[in-house]
Short mmCIF file of C-alpha atoms in Angstrom, two decimals:
data_model
loop_
_atom_site.label_atom_id
_atom_site.label_comp_id
_atom_site.label_asym_id
_atom_site.label_seq_id
_atom_site.Cartn_x
_atom_site.Cartn_y
_atom_site.Cartn_z
CA MET A 1 7.06 36.61 -36.77
CA PHE A 2 10.72 36.61 -35.82
CA SER A 3 13.65 37.66 -37.96
CA TRP A 4 17.19 38.83 -37.42
CA ALA A 5 20.21 39.98 -39.39
CA SER A 6 23.44 38.00 -39.58
CA ARG A 7 26.81 39.58 -38.76
CA ASP A 8 27.69 40.22 -42.40
CA GLY A 9 24.57 42.33 -42.84
CA ARG A 10 22.56 39.81 -44.88
CA ARG A 11 19.24 38.82 -43.34
CA LYS A 12 18.78 35.22 -42.31
CA GLU A 13 15.63 33.36 -43.24
CA PRO A 14 12.86 34.76 -41.00
CA GLU A 15 11.81 32.43 -38.19
CA LEU A 16 8.05 31.97 -38.01
CA PHE A 17 6.75 30.75 -34.65
CA SER A 18 3.07 29.89 -34.58
CA THR A 19 3.04 29.24 -30.81
CA VAL A 20 5.32 29.69 -27.80
CA SER A 21 5.78 25.90 -27.63
CA ASP A 22 6.81 25.82 -31.31
CA GLY A 23 9.24 28.72 -30.73
CA LEU A 24 10.85 27.06 -27.70
CA LYS A 25 11.34 23.78 -29.61
CA ARG A 26 12.92 25.51 -32.60
CA LEU A 27 15.20 27.73 -30.50
CA TYR A 28 16.37 24.77 -28.46
CA ARG A 29 17.09 22.57 -31.49
CA THR A 30 18.79 25.26 -33.63
CA ARG A 31 20.52 27.44 -31.02
CA LEU A 32 21.19 25.66 -27.74
CA LEU A 33 21.43 21.94 -28.63
CA PRO A 34 24.53 22.34 -30.92
CA LEU A 35 26.46 23.99 -28.03
CA GLU A 36 25.33 21.25 -25.60
CA GLU A 37 26.44 18.47 -27.95
CA ALA A 38 29.80 20.09 -28.76
CA HIS A 39 30.80 20.19 -25.09
CA ARG A 40 29.22 16.95 -23.80
CA PHE A 41 26.68 18.83 -21.66
CA HIS A 42 24.41 15.77 -21.49
CA ASP A 43 27.13 13.64 -19.86
CA PHE A 44 27.45 16.13 -17.02
CA HIS A 45 24.10 17.76 -16.34
CA SER A 46 20.87 16.76 -18.02
CA PRO A 47 19.79 14.72 -21.08
CA ALA A 48 18.74 16.58 -24.22
CA LEU A 49 15.20 17.98 -24.26
CA GLU A 50 12.58 16.50 -26.58
CA ASP A 51 9.44 17.92 -28.19
CA ALA A 52 7.29 16.29 -25.48
CA ASP A 53 9.12 18.36 -22.83
CA PHE A 54 7.76 21.53 -24.44
CA ASP A 55 4.28 20.17 -25.26
CA ASN A 56 3.34 18.42 -22.03
CA LYS A 57 0.84 19.71 -19.47
CA PRO A 58 2.11 21.38 -16.28
CA MET A 59 3.38 18.77 -13.79
CA VAL A 60 3.34 18.81 -9.98
CA LEU A 61 6.01 16.75 -8.17
CA LEU A 62 5.21 15.56 -4.63
CA VAL A 63 8.19 14.75 -2.40
CA GLY A 64 8.23 13.73 1.26
CA GLN A 65 9.14 11.13 3.83
CA TYR A 66 6.89 8.11 4.10
CA SER A 67 3.47 8.60 5.69
CA THR A 68 3.38 12.38 5.22
CA GLY A 69 0.22 12.00 3.12
CA LYS A 70 1.54 12.41 -0.46
CA THR A 71 -0.75 9.83 -2.07
CA THR A 72 -3.70 10.95 0.10
CA PHE A 73 -3.03 14.54 -1.02
CA ILE A 74 -3.38 13.48 -4.69
CA ARG A 75 -6.55 11.55 -3.84
CA HIS A 76 -7.87 14.67 -2.06
CA LEU A 77 -7.20 16.91 -5.09
CA MET A 78 -8.82 14.54 -7.59
CA GLU A 79 -11.55 13.17 -5.27
CA GLN A 80 -10.98 9.80 -6.92
CA ASP A 81 -8.75 6.75 -6.43
CA PHE A 82 -6.12 6.26 -9.11
CA PRO A 83 -4.71 2.96 -10.45
CA GLY A 84 -1.77 1.65 -8.41
CA MET A 85 -2.69 3.79 -5.39
CA ARG A 86 -1.70 2.38 -1.99
CA ILE A 87 -2.12 4.26 1.29
CA GLY A 88 -0.96 3.25 4.77
CA PRO A 89 1.16 4.28 7.77
CA GLU A 90 4.06 2.09 6.56
CA PRO A 91 6.11 2.95 3.42
CA THR A 92 3.49 2.03 0.79
CA THR A 93 4.34 3.93 -2.40
CA ASP A 94 7.57 2.26 -3.51
CA SER A 95 7.37 3.56 -7.09
CA PHE A 96 7.34 6.80 -9.02
CA ILE A 97 3.75 7.11 -10.26
CA ALA A 98 2.95 9.67 -12.98
CA VAL A 99 -0.80 10.32 -12.60
CA MET A 100 -1.98 11.56 -16.01
CA HIS A 101 -5.17 11.99 -18.02
CA GLY A 102 -6.30 9.16 -20.26
CA GLU A 103 -9.62 8.04 -21.76
CA GLN A 104 -9.22 4.56 -20.27
CA GLU A 105 -8.23 3.81 -16.68
CA GLY A 106 -5.07 1.72 -16.38
CA LEU A 107 -1.34 1.41 -15.64
CA VAL A 108 1.50 1.79 -18.16
CA PRO A 109 4.83 0.25 -16.99
CA GLY A 110 8.08 2.27 -17.04
CA ASN A 111 9.72 0.35 -19.91
CA ALA A 112 6.74 1.15 -22.17
CA LEU A 113 6.65 4.79 -21.02
CA VAL A 114 10.24 5.55 -22.03
CA VAL A 115 9.60 4.56 -25.66
CA ASP A 116 6.41 6.66 -26.00
CA PRO A 117 7.33 9.86 -27.94
CA LYS A 118 4.15 11.61 -26.74
CA LYS A 119 5.17 11.33 -23.08
CA PRO A 120 7.98 13.49 -21.66
CA PHE A 121 9.77 10.52 -20.02
CA ARG A 122 11.97 9.06 -22.80
CA LYS A 123 15.25 10.28 -21.31
CA LEU A 124 14.54 8.45 -18.01
CA ASN A 125 15.84 5.41 -19.88
CA ALA A 126 19.33 6.47 -18.73
CA PHE A 127 18.54 5.50 -15.11
CA GLY A 128 18.30 1.81 -16.06
CA ASN A 129 16.02 -1.11 -15.29
CA ALA A 130 16.23 -0.79 -11.50
CA PHE A 131 14.44 2.55 -11.85
CA LEU A 132 12.12 1.66 -14.75
CA ASN A 133 10.77 -1.31 -12.79
CA ARG A 134 9.77 1.22 -10.14
CA PHE A 135 8.15 3.71 -12.53
CA VAL A 136 4.54 3.55 -13.79
CA CYS A 137 1.99 5.89 -15.33
CA ALA A 138 -1.53 5.78 -13.89
CA GLN A 139 -3.94 6.98 -16.57
CA MET A 140 -7.56 7.86 -15.88
CA PRO A 141 -10.32 10.25 -16.96
CA ASN A 142 -10.48 13.03 -14.35
CA PRO A 143 -11.21 16.78 -14.83
CA VAL A 144 -8.21 17.82 -12.68
CA LEU A 145 -5.85 15.80 -14.91
CA GLU A 146 -7.12 17.57 -18.02
CA SER A 147 -5.04 20.58 -16.92
CA ILE A 148 -2.15 19.12 -14.88
CA SER A 149 -0.27 15.85 -14.29
CA ILE A 150 0.91 14.79 -10.82
CA ILE A 151 4.05 12.78 -9.98
CA ASP A 152 3.85 10.71 -6.77
CA THR A 153 7.24 9.61 -5.42
CA PRO A 154 8.39 6.84 -3.05
CA GLY A 155 8.36 7.83 0.61
CA ILE A 156 11.84 8.89 1.69
CA LEU A 157 13.27 6.73 4.49
CA SER A 158 16.00 7.40 7.01
CA GLY A 159 19.28 5.51 7.20
CA GLU A 160 21.95 4.35 4.76
CA LYS A 161 20.45 0.88 4.16
CA GLN A 162 17.44 2.04 2.17
CA ARG A 163 19.54 4.39 0.06
CA ILE A 164 21.74 1.51 -1.07
CA SER A 165 18.85 -0.92 -1.59
CA ARG A 166 17.04 1.32 -4.08
CA GLY A 167 19.38 0.26 -6.89
CA TYR A 168 19.25 3.65 -8.64
CA ASP A 169 20.26 7.25 -7.84
CA PHE A 170 17.09 8.51 -6.16
CA ALA A 171 18.28 12.14 -5.79
CA ALA A 172 19.37 12.25 -9.47
CA VAL A 173 15.94 11.01 -10.63
CA LEU A 174 14.22 13.68 -8.51
CA GLU A 175 16.55 16.32 -9.93
CA TRP A 176 15.61 15.17 -13.46
CA PHE A 177 11.91 15.61 -12.63
CA ALA A 178 12.55 18.93 -10.86
CA GLU A 179 13.98 20.43 -14.05
CA ARG A 180 10.82 19.57 -15.96
CA VAL A 181 7.97 20.12 -13.51
CA ASP A 182 6.13 23.37 -12.80
CA ARG A 183 5.68 22.94 -9.06
CA ILE A 184 7.54 20.91 -6.41
CA ILE A 185 5.56 20.29 -3.22
CA LEU A 186 7.54 19.09 -0.19
CA LEU A 187 5.24 17.43 2.34
CA PHE A 188 5.95 17.26 6.07
CA ASP A 189 3.96 15.62 8.85
CA ALA A 190 3.22 18.12 11.66
CA HIS A 191 2.71 15.23 14.07
CA LYS A 192 6.19 13.72 13.60
CA LEU A 193 8.48 16.33 12.15
CA ASP A 194 11.94 15.02 11.42
CA ILE A 195 14.11 15.44 8.34
CA SER A 196 16.18 12.35 7.55
CA ASP A 197 19.63 12.44 5.92
CA GLU A 198 18.22 11.24 2.60
CA PHE A 199 15.48 13.90 2.66
CA SER A 200 18.09 16.59 3.36
CA GLU A 201 20.14 15.30 0.43
CA VAL A 202 17.05 15.35 -1.82
CA ILE A 203 16.19 18.94 -0.86
CA ARG A 204 19.78 19.99 -1.60
CA ALA A 205 19.55 18.24 -4.99
CA LEU A 206 16.56 20.47 -5.76
CA LYS A 207 18.54 23.57 -4.81
CA ASN A 208 18.41 25.34 -8.17
CA HIS A 209 14.62 25.11 -8.28
CA GLU A 210 13.58 27.07 -5.18
CA ASP A 211 11.24 29.17 -7.35
CA LYS A 212 9.15 26.03 -7.99
CA MET A 213 9.18 24.81 -4.38
CA ARG A 214 6.25 24.99 -1.97
CA VAL A 215 6.05 23.30 1.43
CA VAL A 216 2.96 21.67 2.94
CA LEU A 217 2.86 21.06 6.69
CA ASN A 218 0.25 18.30 6.54
CA LYS A 219 -1.79 16.64 9.33
CA SER A 220 -1.71 19.94 11.27
CA ASP A 221 -5.14 19.15 12.75
CA GLN A 222 -3.55 16.47 14.96
CA ILE A 223 -1.95 19.03 17.29
CA GLY A 224 -3.12 22.13 19.18
CA THR A 225 -2.33 25.77 18.32
CA GLN A 226 0.64 26.14 20.68
CA GLN A 227 2.27 22.91 19.45
CA LEU A 228 1.59 23.90 15.83
CA MET A 229 3.45 27.19 16.33
CA ARG A 230 6.45 25.31 17.72
CA VAL A 231 6.41 22.74 14.89
CA TYR A 232 6.15 25.52 12.28
CA GLY A 233 9.12 27.32 13.85
CA ALA A 234 11.18 24.11 13.94
CA LEU A 235 10.33 23.38 10.29
CA MET A 236 11.39 26.87 9.14
CA TRP A 237 14.64 26.58 11.11
CA SER A 238 15.43 23.14 9.62
CA LEU A 239 14.60 24.26 6.06
CA GLY A 240 16.73 27.38 6.47
CA LYS A 241 19.77 25.21 7.27
CA ILE A 242 19.20 22.86 4.31
CA VAL A 243 18.04 25.21 1.55
CA ASN A 244 20.43 27.95 2.67
CA THR A 245 18.79 30.86 0.81
CA PRO A 246 17.72 34.25 2.17
CA GLU A 247 14.24 33.85 0.66
CA VAL A 248 11.67 32.01 2.77
CA ILE A 249 9.89 29.12 1.01
CA ARG A 250 6.10 29.44 1.23
CA VAL A 251 4.66 26.98 3.76
CA TYR A 252 0.99 25.95 3.67
CA ILE A 253 -0.46 24.60 6.92
CA GLY A 254 -3.45 22.27 6.90
CA SER A 255 -5.00 18.84 6.78
CA PHE A 256 -5.23 17.78 3.17
CA TRP A 257 -7.75 14.97 3.13
CA ALA A 258 -11.53 14.63 3.29
CA GLN A 259 -11.80 13.55 6.96
CA PRO A 260 -13.09 15.48 10.02
CA LEU A 261 -10.47 17.66 11.74
CA LEU A 262 -9.15 16.01 14.94
CA VAL A 263 -8.39 19.35 16.64
CA PRO A 264 -10.70 21.93 14.99
CA ASP A 265 -9.19 25.00 16.77
CA ASN A 266 -7.43 26.25 13.62
CA ARG A 267 -10.19 25.53 11.12
CA LYS A 268 -10.24 29.06 9.68
CA LEU A 269 -6.46 29.07 9.24
CA PHE A 270 -6.58 25.69 7.45
CA GLU A 271 -9.37 26.94 5.14
CA ALA A 272 -7.40 30.06 4.19
CA GLU A 273 -4.17 28.07 3.62
CA GLU A 274 -5.94 25.45 1.49
CA GLN A 275 -7.48 28.19 -0.68
CA ASP A 276 -4.05 29.81 -1.15
CA LEU A 277 -2.46 26.49 -2.16
CA PHE A 278 -5.34 25.67 -4.51
CA ARG A 279 -5.01 29.09 -6.17
CA ASP A 280 -1.27 28.46 -6.61
CA ILE A 281 -1.88 25.06 -8.28
CA GLN A 282 -4.77 26.43 -10.37
CA SER A 283 -2.51 29.14 -11.82
CA LEU A 284 -0.04 26.56 -13.26
CA PRO A 285 -1.67 26.11 -16.71
CA ARG A 286 -1.75 29.90 -17.15
CA ASN A 287 1.96 30.23 -16.29
CA ALA A 288 3.19 27.05 -18.02
CA ALA A 289 4.64 28.75 -21.13
CA LEU A 290 6.48 31.29 -18.99
CA ARG A 291 7.90 28.50 -16.80
CA LYS A 292 9.21 26.60 -19.85
CA LEU A 293 10.76 29.80 -21.15
CA ASN A 294 12.39 30.44 -17.78
CA ASP A 295 13.76 26.87 -17.64
CA LEU A 296 15.23 27.22 -21.15
CA ILE A 297 17.02 30.43 -20.08
CA LYS A 298 18.42 28.67 -16.97
CA ARG A 299 19.60 25.76 -19.13
CA ALA A 300 21.22 28.10 -21.68
CA ARG A 301 23.14 29.95 -18.95
CA LEU A 302 24.42 26.65 -17.54
CA ALA A 303 25.35 25.38 -21.03
CA LYS A 304 27.40 28.57 -21.63
CA VAL A 305 29.30 28.19 -18.35
CA HIS A 306 29.84 24.48 -19.03
CA ALA A 307 31.30 25.28 -22.47
CA TYR A 308 33.78 27.73 -20.89
CA ILE A 309 34.83 25.11 -18.29
CA ILE A 310 35.38 22.31 -20.84
CA SER A 311 37.24 24.70 -23.16
CA ALA A 312 39.50 25.88 -20.30
CA LEU A 313 40.33 22.25 -19.39
CA LYS A 314 41.11 21.38 -23.02
CA LYS A 315 43.39 24.41 -23.34
CA GLU A 316 45.47 23.30 -20.34
CA MET A 317 45.94 19.70 -21.53
CA PRO A 318 49.40 18.74 -22.92
CA SER A 319 49.47 17.52 -26.51
CA MET A 320 51.83 14.59 -25.90
CA PHE A 321 52.97 13.34 -22.46
CA GLY A 322 51.73 13.54 -18.87
CA LYS A 323 48.04 13.72 -19.75
CA GLU A 324 46.81 11.66 -16.78
CA ASN A 325 48.79 13.65 -14.21
CA LYS A 326 47.65 16.94 -15.75
CA LYS A 327 44.05 15.73 -15.67
CA LYS A 328 44.28 15.01 -11.91
CA GLU A 329 45.89 18.39 -11.32
CA LEU A 330 43.17 20.23 -13.28
CA ILE A 331 40.37 18.43 -11.42
CA ALA A 332 41.98 19.29 -8.06
CA ASN A 333 42.34 22.96 -9.13
CA LEU A 334 38.85 23.24 -10.68
CA GLY A 335 37.86 25.91 -8.13
CA GLU A 336 40.62 28.18 -9.44
CA ILE A 337 39.44 27.60 -13.05
CA TYR A 338 35.92 28.61 -11.91
CA SER A 339 37.31 31.86 -10.43
CA LYS A 340 39.29 32.64 -13.58
CA ILE A 341 36.24 32.11 -15.87
CA GLU A 342 34.09 34.14 -13.45
CA LYS A 343 36.44 37.15 -13.73
CA GLU A 344 37.20 36.88 -17.47
CA GLN A 345 33.62 36.33 -18.66
CA GLN A 346 31.82 38.39 -15.95
CA ILE A 347 29.68 35.39 -14.94
CA SER A 348 27.83 35.24 -11.62
CA PRO A 349 29.12 32.54 -9.19
CA GLY A 350 25.54 31.22 -8.90
CA ASP A 351 25.59 30.16 -12.57
CA PHE A 352 28.41 27.62 -12.04
CA PRO A 353 27.63 23.91 -11.52
CA LYS A 354 28.35 22.39 -8.11
CA LEU A 355 32.14 21.98 -7.79
CA SER A 356 32.23 18.55 -6.08
CA LYS A 357 29.74 17.03 -8.55
CA MET A 358 31.68 18.41 -11.53
CA GLN A 359 34.97 17.02 -10.15
CA GLU A 360 33.38 13.60 -9.64
CA ILE A 361 32.09 13.39 -13.24
CA LEU A 362 35.32 14.81 -14.74
CA ALA A 363 37.32 11.96 -13.12
CA GLY A 364 35.65 9.50 -15.52
CA GLN A 365 35.97 11.65 -18.67
CA ASP A 366 38.58 11.54 -21.44
CA PHE A 367 39.92 15.12 -21.58
CA THR A 368 41.50 14.56 -25.02
CA LYS A 369 38.00 14.36 -26.53
CA PHE A 370 37.03 17.77 -25.17
CA GLN A 371 36.72 20.60 -27.69
CA MET A 372 37.76 24.24 -27.62
CA ILE A 373 34.89 26.69 -27.61
CA LYS A 374 33.44 27.55 -31.03
CA PRO A 375 32.56 31.26 -31.22
CA LYS A 376 29.69 30.65 -33.69
CA LEU A 377 27.92 28.23 -31.33
CA LEU A 378 28.35 30.62 -28.40
CA GLU A 379 27.13 33.59 -30.48
CA ALA A 380 23.98 31.64 -31.42
CA VAL A 381 23.14 31.12 -27.72
CA GLU A 382 24.03 34.75 -26.85
CA ASP A 383 21.75 35.93 -29.67
CA MET A 384 18.96 33.66 -28.43
CA LEU A 385 19.21 35.06 -24.89
CA ALA A 386 19.55 38.68 -26.00
CA ASN A 387 16.94 38.83 -28.79
CA ASP A 388 14.81 35.73 -29.43
CA ILE A 389 13.76 35.23 -25.82
CA ALA A 390 12.47 38.82 -25.64
CA ARG A 391 10.42 38.26 -28.81
CA LEU A 392 9.10 35.01 -27.42
CA MET A 393 8.05 36.85 -24.23
CA THR A 394 5.84 39.08 -26.40
CA LEU A 395 4.27 35.97 -27.92
CA VAL A 396 3.62 34.59 -24.39
CA GLN A 397 1.71 37.76 -23.52
CA GLN A 398 -0.25 37.61 -26.78
CA GLU A 399 -1.22 33.98 -26.16
CA GLU A 400 -2.34 34.81 -22.62
CA ALA A 401 -4.47 37.71 -23.89
CA VAL A 402 -6.16 35.63 -26.61
CA ALA A 403 -6.66 32.40 -24.65
CA PRO A 404 -9.38 32.28 -21.99
CA SER A 405 -8.10 32.23 -18.44
CA GLN A 406 -6.84 28.67 -17.96
CA THR A 407 -7.20 27.19 -14.48
CA VAL A 408 -7.37 23.70 -13.00
CA GLN A 409 -11.01 22.62 -12.66
CA GLY A 410 -12.82 19.72 -10.98
CA GLY A 411 -12.09 17.60 -7.90
CA ALA A 412 -11.42 19.46 -4.65
CA PHE A 413 -10.99 22.71 -6.60
CA GLU A 414 -14.77 22.84 -7.09
CA GLY A 415 -15.60 22.13 -3.44
CA THR A 416 -15.35 25.64 -2.04
CA MET A 417 -16.12 27.78 -5.06
CA ASN A 418 -19.81 28.41 -4.41
CA GLY A 419 -22.37 28.28 -1.62
CA PRO A 420 -21.98 28.91 2.09
CA PHE A 421 -18.72 26.91 2.40
CA GLY A 422 -16.65 29.27 0.30
CA HIS A 423 -13.79 30.73 2.33
CA GLY A 424 -14.96 33.81 4.30
CA TYR A 425 -18.65 33.32 3.46
CA GLY A 426 -20.85 35.02 6.07
CA GLU A 427 -17.87 36.80 7.66
CA GLY A 428 -16.66 40.39 7.67
CA ALA A 429 -18.49 42.48 5.05
CA GLY A 430 -20.42 39.33 4.07
CA GLU A 431 -21.83 38.82 7.57
CA GLY A 432 -25.62 38.44 7.53
CA ILE A 433 -25.63 37.68 3.81
CA ASP A 434 -28.58 35.28 4.07
CA GLU A 435 -30.56 37.14 6.74
CA LEU A 436 -33.70 39.17 6.12
CA GLU A 437 -32.74 41.81 8.71
CA TRP A 438 -30.00 44.29 7.78
CA ILE A 439 -26.89 43.16 9.69
CA VAL A 440 -26.02 46.78 10.63
CA ALA A 441 -29.43 47.11 12.35
CA ARG A 442 -28.27 44.77 15.18
CA ASP A 443 -25.89 47.40 16.58
CA LYS A 444 -27.71 50.47 15.29
CA PRO A 445 -29.06 51.57 18.74
CA THR A 446 -25.44 51.81 19.98
CA TYR A 447 -24.35 53.73 16.87
CA ASP A 448 -27.40 56.03 17.18
CA GLU A 449 -26.35 57.09 20.69
CA ILE A 450 -22.98 58.23 19.30
CA PHE A 451 -24.66 59.81 16.25
CA TYR A 452 -26.87 62.12 18.37
CA THR A 453 -23.92 63.31 20.48
CA LEU A 454 -22.41 64.73 17.26
CA SER A 455 -25.16 67.40 16.98
CA PRO A 456 -26.72 66.37 13.66
CA VAL A 457 -28.39 69.12 11.59
CA ASN A 458 -31.48 68.11 9.61
CA GLY A 459 -30.76 64.47 10.58
CA LYS A 460 -27.20 64.49 9.19
CA VAL A 461 -23.66 64.99 10.55
CA THR A 462 -20.92 66.79 8.62
CA GLY A 463 -17.78 65.12 7.35
CA ALA A 464 -15.71 66.98 9.95
CA MET A 465 -17.87 65.75 12.84
CA ALA A 466 -17.95 62.17 11.50
CA LYS A 467 -14.16 62.24 11.08
CA LYS A 468 -13.64 63.15 14.79
CA GLU A 469 -15.51 59.98 15.75
CA MET A 470 -14.10 57.70 13.04
CA VAL A 471 -10.41 58.47 13.77
CA LYS A 472 -10.91 57.05 17.29
CA SER A 473 -10.66 53.62 15.60
CA LYS A 474 -6.94 54.44 14.92
CA LEU A 475 -7.30 53.05 11.40
CA PRO A 476 -5.16 54.84 8.78
CA ASN A 477 -6.71 57.62 6.69
CA THR A 478 -6.55 55.51 3.50
CA VAL A 479 -8.85 52.92 5.11
CA LEU A 480 -11.17 55.48 6.71
CA GLY A 481 -11.40 57.27 3.35
CA LYS A 482 -12.57 54.06 1.70
CA ILE A 483 -15.10 53.47 4.52
CA TRP A 484 -16.43 57.02 4.06
CA LYS A 485 -16.79 56.45 0.31
CA LEU A 486 -18.78 53.23 0.93
CA ALA A 487 -20.92 54.66 3.74
CA ASP A 488 -21.84 57.99 2.05
CA VAL A 489 -24.34 56.16 -0.16
CA ASP A 490 -26.05 59.28 -1.60
CA LYS A 491 -22.67 61.03 -2.07
CA ASP A 492 -23.85 64.31 -0.48
CA GLY A 493 -20.82 64.75 1.83
CA PHE A 494 -22.92 64.12 4.97
CA LEU A 495 -23.93 60.99 6.88
CA ASP A 496 -27.47 60.31 8.10
CA ASP A 497 -28.09 57.88 10.98
CA GLU A 498 -28.16 54.80 8.71
CA GLU A 499 -25.03 55.83 6.80
CA PHE A 500 -23.25 56.58 10.10
CA ALA A 501 -24.24 53.13 11.43
CA LEU A 502 -22.92 51.58 8.19
CA ALA A 503 -19.59 53.44 8.56
CA ASN A 504 -19.20 52.14 12.13
CA HIS A 505 -20.08 48.61 11.05
CA LEU A 506 -17.40 48.73 8.32
CA ILE A 507 -14.87 50.02 10.89
CA LYS A 508 -15.76 47.02 13.07
CA VAL A 509 -15.32 44.67 10.06
CA LYS A 510 -11.84 46.10 9.40
CA LEU A 511 -10.80 45.99 13.07
CA GLU A 512 -11.75 42.29 13.17
CA GLY A 513 -9.16 41.67 10.43
CA HIS A 514 -11.45 41.32 7.41
CA GLU A 515 -11.10 43.06 4.05
CA LEU A 516 -13.51 45.80 2.99
CA PRO A 517 -15.69 45.15 -0.06
CA ALA A 518 -14.94 47.08 -3.26
CA GLU A 519 -18.58 48.18 -3.34
CA LEU A 520 -21.74 47.51 -1.37
CA GLU A 521 -24.66 45.51 -2.66
CA MET A 522 -27.71 47.34 -1.39
CA SER A 523 -30.99 45.42 -1.42
CA THR A 524 -34.36 47.09 -1.90
CA ASN A 525 -35.19 46.58 1.82
CA HIS A 526 -32.30 48.67 3.16
#
């Protein structure tokens, strides 16, 4: 239950939020939307949010040049073809396809999608028919789609010609999706790594959403280890120049389809990377409420800055003559207005919209219709950021505690969960898991030779003697301490020959780069 006091001391009607989604909708409509509307925020940045934006399932946006395996990646995750799917080496996907769950398999065209209040796509209407004719929703029953929706995008081409022939602002559409999705996956082809001008422009358009971005270096099985290292280095260098942030975007290396590996040298690396990526995607339903909350905060900060900018421009406009000349002068000097607002309001430079884009939109606006800032509207947003968001965070934690752990199930996510093909099965501490003979017994004669040089008393060596031998591994004391705890099975502070052999086996496991188990499962035979 949320409540707050008004400035004159009287309490406002208490706000009751049954869910995080309900809270976000109410806060947006009552606190943020009035400020956005007063200062024409939607003309400059992003259309107003609707209830469906807060209610929809987590969405994953796939972006990449043609033939990087975007559609195949979706097919790999779902282990099922979807309506409208086309795969080939040439540019095949020429539409935005929203792959979503539905009881009946089929395609819904873009013009029908943007009038459906249950789908979060109504505001795409603003991009016009050229875009809507290239937008469809593929609905189908699939367990993966019960938890997430996936957006497949047209393959990005190189050259100016294709950019013009699209008929709609491709980068702006992607930016619209980026604001609303939970994960953006950029796909690259390890076999032919090049980043076209349009792709660079697209990545820059997604600049404010680096926290959602992940990179997949696909088709990595087509090249050897040495080449793969070079390609990975080149990719990181190229991304560093485009994204221009100190943080490194996470890159997953692999071959994301259900075909045999062409060059199997890096099989273990690909398995580990695929598991990491799957875990990242599986966590999306669990973190969806937090992501929506985070996006609302980002939007509120931008709306505040935007209100200050519009108000500053209105203040400088003459009441009678010379309006057009003053408008041109203000647009040219917008950078100085940014600096002034930054100093006066103590706002971070990173919160300001891109200068060139703002200047471009302002050129087509009527400055006389701009409004001065209304303190009440600004106070409502400040109050939301300072108080309501914190209360909503508590509700997020409560919902997470009550709800069972939500993860994406089905499709490729089930493939490596159980059985001998789980990642790391039969390796490290799990080596010999299916064998009748105790795995440590293989090397026990070698360990026994060392054991008897340590002068055991009554068949056991002291901790001090065992330590002298164990530190030769050069492993840190924290690791050796854990190995001792696991190996000293009877907890008597000594090691017999079997416990000593176990300690040495665990040292070997650690030196080979594997993790130690939290505890040992001892069978009745050993």
